[in-house]
PDB file of C-alpha atoms and ligand atoms in Angstrom:
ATOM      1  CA  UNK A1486     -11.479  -0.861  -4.376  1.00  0.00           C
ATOM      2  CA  UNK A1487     -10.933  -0.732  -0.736  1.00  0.00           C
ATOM      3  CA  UNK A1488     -13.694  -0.638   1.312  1.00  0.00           C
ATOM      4  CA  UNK A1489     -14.149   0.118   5.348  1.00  0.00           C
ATOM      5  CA  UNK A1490     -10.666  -1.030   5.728  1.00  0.00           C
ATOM      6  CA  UNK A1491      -9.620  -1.229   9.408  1.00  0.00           C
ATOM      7  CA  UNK A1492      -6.284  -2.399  10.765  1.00  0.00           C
ATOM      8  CA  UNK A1493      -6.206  -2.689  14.418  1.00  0.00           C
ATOM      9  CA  UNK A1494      -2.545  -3.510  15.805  1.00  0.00           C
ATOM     10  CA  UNK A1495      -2.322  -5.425  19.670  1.00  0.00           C
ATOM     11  CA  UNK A1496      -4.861  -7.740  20.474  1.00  0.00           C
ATOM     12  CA  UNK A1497      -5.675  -6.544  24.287  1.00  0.00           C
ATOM     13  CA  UNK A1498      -8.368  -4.222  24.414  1.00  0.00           C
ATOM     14  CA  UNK A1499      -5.675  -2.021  26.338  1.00  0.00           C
ATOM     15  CA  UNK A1500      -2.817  -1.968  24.037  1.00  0.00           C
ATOM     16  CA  UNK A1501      -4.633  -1.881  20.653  1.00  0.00           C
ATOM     17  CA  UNK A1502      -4.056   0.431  18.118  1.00  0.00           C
ATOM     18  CA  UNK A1503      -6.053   1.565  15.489  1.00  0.00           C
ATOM     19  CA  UNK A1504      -3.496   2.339  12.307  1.00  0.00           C
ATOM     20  CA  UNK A1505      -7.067   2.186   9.885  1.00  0.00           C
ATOM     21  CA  UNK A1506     -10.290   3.581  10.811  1.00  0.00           C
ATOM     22  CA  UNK A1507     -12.559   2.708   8.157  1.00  0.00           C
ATOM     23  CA  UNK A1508     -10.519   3.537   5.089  1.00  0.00           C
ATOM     24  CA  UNK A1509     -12.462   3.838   2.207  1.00  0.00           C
ATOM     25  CA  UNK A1510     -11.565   4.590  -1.443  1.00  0.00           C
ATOM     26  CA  UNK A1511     -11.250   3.394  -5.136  1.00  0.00           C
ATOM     27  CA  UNK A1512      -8.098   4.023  -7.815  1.00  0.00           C
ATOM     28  CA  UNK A1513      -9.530   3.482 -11.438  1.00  0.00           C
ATOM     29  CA  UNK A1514      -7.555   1.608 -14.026  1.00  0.00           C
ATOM     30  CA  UNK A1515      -4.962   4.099 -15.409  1.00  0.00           C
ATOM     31  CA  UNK A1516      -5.385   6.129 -12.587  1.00  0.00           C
ATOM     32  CA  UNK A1517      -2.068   8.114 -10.673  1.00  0.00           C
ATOM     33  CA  UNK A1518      -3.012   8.532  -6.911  1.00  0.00           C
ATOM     34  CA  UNK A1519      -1.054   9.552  -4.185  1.00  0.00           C
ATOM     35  CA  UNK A1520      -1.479   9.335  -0.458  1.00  0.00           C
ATOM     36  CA  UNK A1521      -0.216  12.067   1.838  1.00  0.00           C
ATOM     37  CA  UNK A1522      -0.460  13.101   5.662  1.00  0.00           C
ATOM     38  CA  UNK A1523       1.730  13.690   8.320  1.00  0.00           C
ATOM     39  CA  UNK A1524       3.842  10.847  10.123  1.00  0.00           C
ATOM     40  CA  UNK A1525       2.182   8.373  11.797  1.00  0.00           C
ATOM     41  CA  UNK A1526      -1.195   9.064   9.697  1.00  0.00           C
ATOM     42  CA  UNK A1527      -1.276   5.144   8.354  1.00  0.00           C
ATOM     43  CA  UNK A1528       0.487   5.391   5.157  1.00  0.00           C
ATOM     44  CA  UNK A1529       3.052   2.648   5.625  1.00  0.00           C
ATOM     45  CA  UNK A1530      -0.071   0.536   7.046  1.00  0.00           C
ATOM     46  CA  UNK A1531      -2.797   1.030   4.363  1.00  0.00           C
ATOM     47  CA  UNK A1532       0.036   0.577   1.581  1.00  0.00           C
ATOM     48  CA  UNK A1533       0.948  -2.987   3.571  1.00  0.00           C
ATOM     49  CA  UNK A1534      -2.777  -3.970   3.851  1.00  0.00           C
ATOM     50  CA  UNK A1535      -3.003  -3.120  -0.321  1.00  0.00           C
ATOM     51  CA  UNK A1536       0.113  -4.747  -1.157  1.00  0.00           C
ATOM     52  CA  UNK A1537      -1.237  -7.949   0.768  1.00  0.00           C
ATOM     53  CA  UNK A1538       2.220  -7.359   2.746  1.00  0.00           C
ATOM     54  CA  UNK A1539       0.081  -7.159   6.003  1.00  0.00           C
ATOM     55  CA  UNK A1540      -3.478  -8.100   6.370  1.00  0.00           C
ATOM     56  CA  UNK A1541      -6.251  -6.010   6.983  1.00  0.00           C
ATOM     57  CA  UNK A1542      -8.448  -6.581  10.395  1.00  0.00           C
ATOM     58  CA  UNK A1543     -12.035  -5.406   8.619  1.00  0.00           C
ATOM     59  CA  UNK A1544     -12.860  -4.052   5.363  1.00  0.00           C
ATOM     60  CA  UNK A1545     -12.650  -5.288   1.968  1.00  0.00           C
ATOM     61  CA  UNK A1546     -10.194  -4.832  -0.611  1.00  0.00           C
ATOM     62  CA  UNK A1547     -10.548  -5.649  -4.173  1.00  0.00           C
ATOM     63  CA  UNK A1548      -7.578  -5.464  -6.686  1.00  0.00           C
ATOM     64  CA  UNK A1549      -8.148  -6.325 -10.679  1.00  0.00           C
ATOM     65  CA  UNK A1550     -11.689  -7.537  -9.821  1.00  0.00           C
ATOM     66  CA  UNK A1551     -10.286 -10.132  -6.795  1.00  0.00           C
ATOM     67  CA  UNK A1552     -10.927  -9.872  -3.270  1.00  0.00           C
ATOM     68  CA  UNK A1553      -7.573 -10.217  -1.565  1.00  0.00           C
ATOM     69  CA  UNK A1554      -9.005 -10.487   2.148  1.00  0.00           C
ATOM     70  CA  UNK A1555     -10.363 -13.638   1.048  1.00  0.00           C
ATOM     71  CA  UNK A1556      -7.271 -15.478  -0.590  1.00  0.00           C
ATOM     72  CA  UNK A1557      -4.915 -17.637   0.965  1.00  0.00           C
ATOM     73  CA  UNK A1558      -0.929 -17.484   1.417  1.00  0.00           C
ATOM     74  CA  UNK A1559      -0.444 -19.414  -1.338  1.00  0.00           C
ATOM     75  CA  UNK A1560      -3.091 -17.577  -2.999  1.00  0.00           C
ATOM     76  CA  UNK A1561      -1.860 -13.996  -2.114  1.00  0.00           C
ATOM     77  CA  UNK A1562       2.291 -15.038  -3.588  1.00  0.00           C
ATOM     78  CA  UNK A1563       0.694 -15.799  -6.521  1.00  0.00           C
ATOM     79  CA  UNK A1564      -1.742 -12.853  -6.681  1.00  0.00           C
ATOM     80  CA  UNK A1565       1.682 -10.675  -5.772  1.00  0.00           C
ATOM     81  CA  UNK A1566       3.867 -11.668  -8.060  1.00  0.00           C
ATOM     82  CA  UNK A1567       1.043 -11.063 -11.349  1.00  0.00           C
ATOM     83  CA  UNK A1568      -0.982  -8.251 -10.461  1.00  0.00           C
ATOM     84  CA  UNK A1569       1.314  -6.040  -7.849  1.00  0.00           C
ATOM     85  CA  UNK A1570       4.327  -3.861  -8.793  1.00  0.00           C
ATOM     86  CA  UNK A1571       6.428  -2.698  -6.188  1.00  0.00           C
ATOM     87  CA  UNK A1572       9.098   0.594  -6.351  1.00  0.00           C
ATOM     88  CA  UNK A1573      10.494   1.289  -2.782  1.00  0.00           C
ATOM     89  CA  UNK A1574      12.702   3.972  -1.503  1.00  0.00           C
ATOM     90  CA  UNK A1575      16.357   2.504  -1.728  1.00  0.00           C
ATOM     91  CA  UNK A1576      15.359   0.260  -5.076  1.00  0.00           C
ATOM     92  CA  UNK A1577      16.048  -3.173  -3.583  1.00  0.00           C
ATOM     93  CA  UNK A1578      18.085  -4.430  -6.680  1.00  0.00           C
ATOM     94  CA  UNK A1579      19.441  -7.349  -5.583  1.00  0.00           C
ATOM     95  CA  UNK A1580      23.373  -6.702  -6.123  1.00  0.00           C
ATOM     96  CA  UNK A1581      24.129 -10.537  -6.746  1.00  0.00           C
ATOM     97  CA  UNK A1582      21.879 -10.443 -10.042  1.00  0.00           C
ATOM     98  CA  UNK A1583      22.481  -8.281 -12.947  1.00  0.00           C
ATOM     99  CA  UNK A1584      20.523  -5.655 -14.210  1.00  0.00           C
ATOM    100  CA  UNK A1585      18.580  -7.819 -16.674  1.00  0.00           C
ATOM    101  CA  UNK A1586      18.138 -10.571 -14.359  1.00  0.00           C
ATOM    102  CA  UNK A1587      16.639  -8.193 -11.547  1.00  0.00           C
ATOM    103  CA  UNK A1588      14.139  -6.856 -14.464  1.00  0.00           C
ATOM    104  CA  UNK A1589      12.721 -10.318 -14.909  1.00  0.00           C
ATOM    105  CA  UNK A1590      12.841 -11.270 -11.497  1.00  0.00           C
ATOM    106  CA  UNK A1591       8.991 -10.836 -11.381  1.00  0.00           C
ATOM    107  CA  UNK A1592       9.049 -12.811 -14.624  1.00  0.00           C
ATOM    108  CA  UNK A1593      10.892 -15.884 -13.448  1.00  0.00           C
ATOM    109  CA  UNK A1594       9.245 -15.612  -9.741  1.00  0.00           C
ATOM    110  CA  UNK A1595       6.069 -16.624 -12.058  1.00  0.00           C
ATOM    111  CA  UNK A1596       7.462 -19.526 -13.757  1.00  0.00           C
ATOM    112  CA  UNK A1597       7.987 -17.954 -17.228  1.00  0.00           C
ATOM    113  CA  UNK A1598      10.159 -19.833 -19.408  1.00  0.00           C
ATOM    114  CA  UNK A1599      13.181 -18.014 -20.064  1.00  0.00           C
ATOM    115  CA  UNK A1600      12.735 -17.546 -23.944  1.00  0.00           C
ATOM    116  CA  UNK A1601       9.402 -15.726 -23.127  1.00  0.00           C
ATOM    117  CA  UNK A1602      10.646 -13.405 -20.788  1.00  0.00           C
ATOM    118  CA  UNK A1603      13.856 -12.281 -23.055  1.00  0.00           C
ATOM    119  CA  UNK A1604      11.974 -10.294 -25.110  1.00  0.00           C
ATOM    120  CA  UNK A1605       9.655  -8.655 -22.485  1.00  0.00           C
ATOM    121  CA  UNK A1606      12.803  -7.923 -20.510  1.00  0.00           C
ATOM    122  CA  UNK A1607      14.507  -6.133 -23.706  1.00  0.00           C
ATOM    123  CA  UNK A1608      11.433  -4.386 -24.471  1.00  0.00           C
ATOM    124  CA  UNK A1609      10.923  -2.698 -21.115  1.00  0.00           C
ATOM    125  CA  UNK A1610      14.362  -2.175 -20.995  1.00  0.00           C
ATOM    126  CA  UNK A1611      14.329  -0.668 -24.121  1.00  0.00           C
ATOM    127  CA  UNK A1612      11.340   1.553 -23.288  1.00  0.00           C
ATOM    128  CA  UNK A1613      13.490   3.190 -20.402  1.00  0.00           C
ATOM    129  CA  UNK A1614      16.228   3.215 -22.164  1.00  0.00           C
ATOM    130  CA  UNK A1615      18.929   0.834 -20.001  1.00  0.00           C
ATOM    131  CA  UNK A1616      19.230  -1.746 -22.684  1.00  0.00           C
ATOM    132  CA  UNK A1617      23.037  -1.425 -22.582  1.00  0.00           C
ATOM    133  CA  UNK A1618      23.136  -1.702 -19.271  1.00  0.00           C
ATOM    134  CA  UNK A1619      21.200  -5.340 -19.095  1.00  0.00           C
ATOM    135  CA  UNK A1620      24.234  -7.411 -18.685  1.00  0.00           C
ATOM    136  CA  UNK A1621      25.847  -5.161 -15.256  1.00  0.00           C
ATOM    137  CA  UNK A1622      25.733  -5.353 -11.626  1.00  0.00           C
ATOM    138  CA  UNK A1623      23.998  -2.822  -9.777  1.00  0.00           C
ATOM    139  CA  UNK A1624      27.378  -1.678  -8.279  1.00  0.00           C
ATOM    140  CA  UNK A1625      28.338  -0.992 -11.778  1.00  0.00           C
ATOM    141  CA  UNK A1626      25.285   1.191 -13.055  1.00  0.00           C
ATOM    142  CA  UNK A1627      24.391   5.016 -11.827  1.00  0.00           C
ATOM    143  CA  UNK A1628      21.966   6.132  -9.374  1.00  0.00           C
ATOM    144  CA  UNK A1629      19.268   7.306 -12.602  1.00  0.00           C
ATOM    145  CA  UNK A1630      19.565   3.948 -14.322  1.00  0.00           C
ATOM    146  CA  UNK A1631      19.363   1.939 -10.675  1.00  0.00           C
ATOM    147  CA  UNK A1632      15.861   3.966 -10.573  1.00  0.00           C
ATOM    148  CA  UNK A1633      14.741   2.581 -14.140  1.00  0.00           C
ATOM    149  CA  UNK A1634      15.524  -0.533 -13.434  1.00  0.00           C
ATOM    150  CA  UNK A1635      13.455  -0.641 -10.454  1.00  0.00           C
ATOM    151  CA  UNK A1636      11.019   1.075 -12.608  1.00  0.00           C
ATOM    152  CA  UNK A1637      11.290  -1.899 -15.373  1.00  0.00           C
ATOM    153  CA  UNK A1638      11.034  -4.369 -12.706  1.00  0.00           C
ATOM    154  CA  UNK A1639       7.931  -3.227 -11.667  1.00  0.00           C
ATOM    155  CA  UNK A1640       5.889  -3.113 -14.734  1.00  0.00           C
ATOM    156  CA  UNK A1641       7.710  -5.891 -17.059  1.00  0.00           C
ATOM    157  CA  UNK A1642       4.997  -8.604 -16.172  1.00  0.00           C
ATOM    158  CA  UNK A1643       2.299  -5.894 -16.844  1.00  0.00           C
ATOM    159  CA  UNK A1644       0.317  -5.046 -12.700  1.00  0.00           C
ATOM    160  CA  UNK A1645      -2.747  -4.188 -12.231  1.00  0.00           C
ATOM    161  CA  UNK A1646      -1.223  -1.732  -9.779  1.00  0.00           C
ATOM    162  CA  UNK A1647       2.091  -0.182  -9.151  1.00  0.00           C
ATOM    163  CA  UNK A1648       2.451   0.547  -5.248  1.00  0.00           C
ATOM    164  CA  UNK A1649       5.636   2.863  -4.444  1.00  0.00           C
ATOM    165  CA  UNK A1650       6.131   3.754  -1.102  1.00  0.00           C
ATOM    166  CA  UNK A1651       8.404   7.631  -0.832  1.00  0.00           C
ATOM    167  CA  UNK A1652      10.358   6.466  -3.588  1.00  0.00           C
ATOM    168  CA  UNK A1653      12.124   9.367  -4.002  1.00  0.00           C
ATOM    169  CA  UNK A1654      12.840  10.094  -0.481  1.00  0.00           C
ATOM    170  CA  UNK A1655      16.426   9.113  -0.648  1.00  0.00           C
ATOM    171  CA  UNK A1656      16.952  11.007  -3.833  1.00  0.00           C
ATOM    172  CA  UNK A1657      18.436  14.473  -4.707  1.00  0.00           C
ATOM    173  CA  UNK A1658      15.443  16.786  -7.018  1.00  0.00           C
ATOM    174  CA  UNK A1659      16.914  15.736  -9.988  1.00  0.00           C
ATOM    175  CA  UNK A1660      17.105  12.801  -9.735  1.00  0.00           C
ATOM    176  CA  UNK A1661      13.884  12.642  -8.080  1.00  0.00           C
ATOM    177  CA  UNK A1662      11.825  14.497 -11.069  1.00  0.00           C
ATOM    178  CA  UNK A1663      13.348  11.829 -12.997  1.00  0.00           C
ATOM    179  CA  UNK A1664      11.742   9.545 -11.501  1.00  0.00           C
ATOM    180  CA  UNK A1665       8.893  10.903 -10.800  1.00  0.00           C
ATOM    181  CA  UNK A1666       8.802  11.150 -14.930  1.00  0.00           C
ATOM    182  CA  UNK A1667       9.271   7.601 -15.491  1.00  0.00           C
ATOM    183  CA  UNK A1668       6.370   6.587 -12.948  1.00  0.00           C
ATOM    184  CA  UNK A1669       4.346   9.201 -15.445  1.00  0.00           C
ATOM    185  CA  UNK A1670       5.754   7.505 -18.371  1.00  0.00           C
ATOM    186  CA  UNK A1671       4.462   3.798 -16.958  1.00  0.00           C
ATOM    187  CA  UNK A1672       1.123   5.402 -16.190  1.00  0.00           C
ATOM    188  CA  UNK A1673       0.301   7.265 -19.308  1.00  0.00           C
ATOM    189  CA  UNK A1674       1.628   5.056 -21.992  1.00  0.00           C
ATOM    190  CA  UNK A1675       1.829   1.222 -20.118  1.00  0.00           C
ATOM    191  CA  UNK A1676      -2.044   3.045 -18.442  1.00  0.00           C
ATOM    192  CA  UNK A1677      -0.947   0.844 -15.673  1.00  0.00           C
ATOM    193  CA  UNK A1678      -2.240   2.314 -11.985  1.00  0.00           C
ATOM    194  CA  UNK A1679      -0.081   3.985  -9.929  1.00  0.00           C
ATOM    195  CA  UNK A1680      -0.555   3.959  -5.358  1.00  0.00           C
ATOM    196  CA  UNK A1681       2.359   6.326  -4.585  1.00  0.00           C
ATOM    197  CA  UNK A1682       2.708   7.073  -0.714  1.00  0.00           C
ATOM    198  CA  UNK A1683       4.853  10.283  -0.251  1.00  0.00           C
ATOM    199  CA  UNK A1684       4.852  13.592   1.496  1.00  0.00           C
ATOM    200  CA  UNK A1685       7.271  15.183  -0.989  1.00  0.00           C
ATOM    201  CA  UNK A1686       5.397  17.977  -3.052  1.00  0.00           C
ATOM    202  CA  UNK A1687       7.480  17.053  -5.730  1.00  0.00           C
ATOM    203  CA  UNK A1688       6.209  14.018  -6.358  1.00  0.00           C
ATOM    204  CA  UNK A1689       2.829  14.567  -5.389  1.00  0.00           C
ATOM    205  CA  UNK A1690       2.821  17.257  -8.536  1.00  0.00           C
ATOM    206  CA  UNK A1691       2.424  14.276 -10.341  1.00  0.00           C
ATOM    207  CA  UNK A1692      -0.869  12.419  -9.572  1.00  0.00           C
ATOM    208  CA  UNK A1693      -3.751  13.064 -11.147  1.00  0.00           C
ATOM    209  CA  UNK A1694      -5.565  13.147  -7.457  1.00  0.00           C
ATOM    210  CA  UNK A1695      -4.959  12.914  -4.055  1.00  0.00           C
ATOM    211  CA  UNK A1696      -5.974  11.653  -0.888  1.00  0.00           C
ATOM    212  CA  UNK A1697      -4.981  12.696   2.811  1.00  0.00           C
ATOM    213  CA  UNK A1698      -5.027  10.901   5.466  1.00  0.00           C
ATOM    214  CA  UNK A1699      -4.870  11.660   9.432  1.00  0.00           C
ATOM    215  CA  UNK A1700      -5.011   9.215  12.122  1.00  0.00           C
ATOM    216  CA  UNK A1701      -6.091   6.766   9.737  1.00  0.00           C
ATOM    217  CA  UNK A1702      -9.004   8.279   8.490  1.00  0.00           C
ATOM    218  CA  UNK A1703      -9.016  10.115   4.749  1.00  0.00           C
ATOM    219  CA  UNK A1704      -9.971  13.217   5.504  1.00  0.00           C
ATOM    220  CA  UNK A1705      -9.705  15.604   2.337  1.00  0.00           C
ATOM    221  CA  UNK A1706      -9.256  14.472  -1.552  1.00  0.00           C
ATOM    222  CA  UNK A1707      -7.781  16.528  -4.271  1.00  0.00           C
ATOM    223  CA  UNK A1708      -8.055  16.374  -8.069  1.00  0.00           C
ATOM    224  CA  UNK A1709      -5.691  18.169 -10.345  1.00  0.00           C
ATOM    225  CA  UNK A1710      -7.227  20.374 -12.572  1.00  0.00           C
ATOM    226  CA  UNK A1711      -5.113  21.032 -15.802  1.00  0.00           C
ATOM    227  CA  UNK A1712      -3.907  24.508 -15.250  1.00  0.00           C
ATOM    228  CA  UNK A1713      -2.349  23.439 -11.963  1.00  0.00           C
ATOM    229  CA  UNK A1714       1.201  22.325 -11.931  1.00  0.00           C
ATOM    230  CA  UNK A1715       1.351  21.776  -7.965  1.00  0.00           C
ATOM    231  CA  UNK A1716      -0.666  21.234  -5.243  1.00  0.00           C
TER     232      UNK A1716
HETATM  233  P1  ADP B 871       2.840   6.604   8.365  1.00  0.00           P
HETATM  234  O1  ADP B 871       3.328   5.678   7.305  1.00  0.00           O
HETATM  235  O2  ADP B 871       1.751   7.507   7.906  1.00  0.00           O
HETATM  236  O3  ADP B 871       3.949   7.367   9.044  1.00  0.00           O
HETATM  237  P2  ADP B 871       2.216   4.153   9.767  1.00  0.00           P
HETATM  238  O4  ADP B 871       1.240   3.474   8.907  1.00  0.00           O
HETATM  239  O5  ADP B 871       3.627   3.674   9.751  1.00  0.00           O
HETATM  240  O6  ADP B 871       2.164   5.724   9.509  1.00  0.00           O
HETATM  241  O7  ADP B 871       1.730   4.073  11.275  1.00  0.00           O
HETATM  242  C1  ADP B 871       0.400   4.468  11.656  1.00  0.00           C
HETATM  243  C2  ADP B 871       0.265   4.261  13.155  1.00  0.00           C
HETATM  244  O8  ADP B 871       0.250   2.865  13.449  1.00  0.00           O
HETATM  245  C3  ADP B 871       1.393   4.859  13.971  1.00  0.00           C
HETATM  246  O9  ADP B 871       0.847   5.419  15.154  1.00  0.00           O
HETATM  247  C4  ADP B 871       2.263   3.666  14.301  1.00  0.00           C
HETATM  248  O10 ADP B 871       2.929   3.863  15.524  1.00  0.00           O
HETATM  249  C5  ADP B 871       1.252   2.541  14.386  1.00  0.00           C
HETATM  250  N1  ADP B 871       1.842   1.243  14.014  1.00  0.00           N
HETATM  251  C6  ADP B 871       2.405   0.934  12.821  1.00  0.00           C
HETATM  252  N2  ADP B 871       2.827  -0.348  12.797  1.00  0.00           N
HETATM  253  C7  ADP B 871       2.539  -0.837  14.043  1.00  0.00           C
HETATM  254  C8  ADP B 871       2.719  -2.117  14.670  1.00  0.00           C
HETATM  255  N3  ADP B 871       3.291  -3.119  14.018  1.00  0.00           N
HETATM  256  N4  ADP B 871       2.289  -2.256  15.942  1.00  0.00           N
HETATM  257  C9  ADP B 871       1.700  -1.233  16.600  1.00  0.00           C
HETATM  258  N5  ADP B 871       1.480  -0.017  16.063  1.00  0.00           N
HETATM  259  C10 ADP B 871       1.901   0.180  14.807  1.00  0.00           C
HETATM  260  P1  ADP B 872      27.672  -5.759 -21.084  1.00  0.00           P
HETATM  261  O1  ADP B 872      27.076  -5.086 -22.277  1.00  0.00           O
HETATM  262  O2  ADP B 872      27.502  -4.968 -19.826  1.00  0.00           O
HETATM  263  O3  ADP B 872      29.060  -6.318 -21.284  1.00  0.00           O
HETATM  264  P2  ADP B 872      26.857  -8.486 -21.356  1.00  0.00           P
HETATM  265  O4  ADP B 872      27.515  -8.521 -22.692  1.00  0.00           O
HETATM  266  O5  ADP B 872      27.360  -9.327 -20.254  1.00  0.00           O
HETATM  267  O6  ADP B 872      26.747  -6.998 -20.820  1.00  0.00           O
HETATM  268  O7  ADP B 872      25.336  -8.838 -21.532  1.00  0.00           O
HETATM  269  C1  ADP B 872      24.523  -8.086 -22.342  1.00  0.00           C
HETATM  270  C2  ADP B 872      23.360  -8.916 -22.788  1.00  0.00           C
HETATM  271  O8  ADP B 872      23.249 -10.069 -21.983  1.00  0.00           O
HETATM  272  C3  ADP B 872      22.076  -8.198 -22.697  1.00  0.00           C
HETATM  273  O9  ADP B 872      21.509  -8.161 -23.977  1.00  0.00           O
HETATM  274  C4  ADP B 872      21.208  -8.987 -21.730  1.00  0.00           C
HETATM  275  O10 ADP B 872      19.941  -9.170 -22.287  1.00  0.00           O
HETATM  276  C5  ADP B 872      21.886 -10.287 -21.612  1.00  0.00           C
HETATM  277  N1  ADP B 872      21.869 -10.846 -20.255  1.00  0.00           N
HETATM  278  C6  ADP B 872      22.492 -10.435 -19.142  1.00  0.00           C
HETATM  279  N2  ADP B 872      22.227 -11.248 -18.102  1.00  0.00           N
HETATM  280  C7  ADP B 872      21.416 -12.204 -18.584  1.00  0.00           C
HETATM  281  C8  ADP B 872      20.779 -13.358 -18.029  1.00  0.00           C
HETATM  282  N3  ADP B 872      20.936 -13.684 -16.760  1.00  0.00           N
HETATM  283  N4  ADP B 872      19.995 -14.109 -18.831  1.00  0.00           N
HETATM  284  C9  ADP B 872      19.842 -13.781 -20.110  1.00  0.00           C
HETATM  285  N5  ADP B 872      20.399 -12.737 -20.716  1.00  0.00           N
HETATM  286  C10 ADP B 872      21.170 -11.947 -19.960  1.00  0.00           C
END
């Protein structure tokens, strides 16, 4: 739920910025919703204020029922690592851990005990179908099954949100449609909420709506009806 978001970069009256003019909006449990608009628009910044990466200057914004402009550092790490999945462009898989140990990164950032989160691991894992992979490197693993892991990563500790930010902007169509299929997959059968920030039509073909934003304002919101494939 965010409401009258502002984010106002600078601090001089003279060399202030306003990335978020009074953003307001609300993504429903199970819901798939992307943001588009043209470069520059506020994307980047009202996917930072949601993620709790940056902080918003006015506004409200409530995620799972908690208001995250009022929590503290402390607060917001552990708000992050529970309640926030995260899917960016180049994957982030950190190359020093192996696949399965990237997956439960989320897990053990939490303080799970590490017979609790074997099984969660192997079931995501086994969901999108890299359990044979689980024991590799990233090096060692193909673009596709980099892109599930990611994808496992972000929903093994079960978000109230996923947040992706162009995550197939680096990626060919194919490979982008199949990812754009396993964020579908998360949504419909995990109903875990998807924020996706993209201007690829591709991708925006899947949410179920979507809202466009210009000089950080939302200007225009679309639905998709059944019969329509694309926007
Ligand atoms: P988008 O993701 O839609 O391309 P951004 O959210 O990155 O847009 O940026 C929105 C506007 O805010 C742009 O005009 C950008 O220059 C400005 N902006 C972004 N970050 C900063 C910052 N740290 N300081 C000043 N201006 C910024
Ligand atoms: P490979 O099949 O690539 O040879 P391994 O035999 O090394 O892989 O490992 C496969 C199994 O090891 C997987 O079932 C995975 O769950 C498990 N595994 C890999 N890394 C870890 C880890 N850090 N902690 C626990 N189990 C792990």
């Amino acid at each position: 739920h965010v409401d009258h978001v502002e984010k106002i970069f600078g601090r001089k009256s003279e060399n202030s910025f306003k990335a978020l003019d009074g953003v307001s909006f609300d993504i429903y449990p199970g819901e798939f919703v992307g943001i588009m608009g043209p470069s520059g628009a506020g994307k980047t910044t009202l996917l930072n204020v949601v993620s709790t990466l940056d902080q918003a200057t006015s506004g409200k914004i409530e995620i799972a029922g908690r208001d995250i402009t009022m929590m503290k550092q402390n607060e917001l790490a552990d708000f992050r690592s529970a309640e926030l999945g995260f899917i960016f462009q180049d994957f982030n898989l950190l190359e020093n851990l192996t696949i399965y140990e990237n997956i439960a990164l989320p897990l053990s950032l939490q303080g799970v005990a590490s017979k609790n989160i074997r099984p969660l691991v192997h079931q995501v894992a086994d969901k999108l179908g890299i359990k044979s992979i689980l024991g590799k490197y990233p090096v060692a693993v193909s673009g596709g099954q980099k892109q599930r892991a990611a994808a496992a990563r972000a929903l093994v500790h079960e978000p109230a949100i996923i947040l992706a930010d162009e995550p197939t902007g680096a990626l060919d169509s194919k490979n982008a449609r199949s990812l754009m299929e396993t964020m579908e997959h998360l949504n419909r059968h995990h109903s875990v909420s998807i924020m996706l920030v993209t201007h690829d039509p591709l991708s925006a073909s899947y949410c179920e709506r979507i809202l466009f934003i210009q000089d950080g304002t939302i200007y225009k919101e679309i639905r998709r009806t059944e019969d329509q494939a694309a926007f």
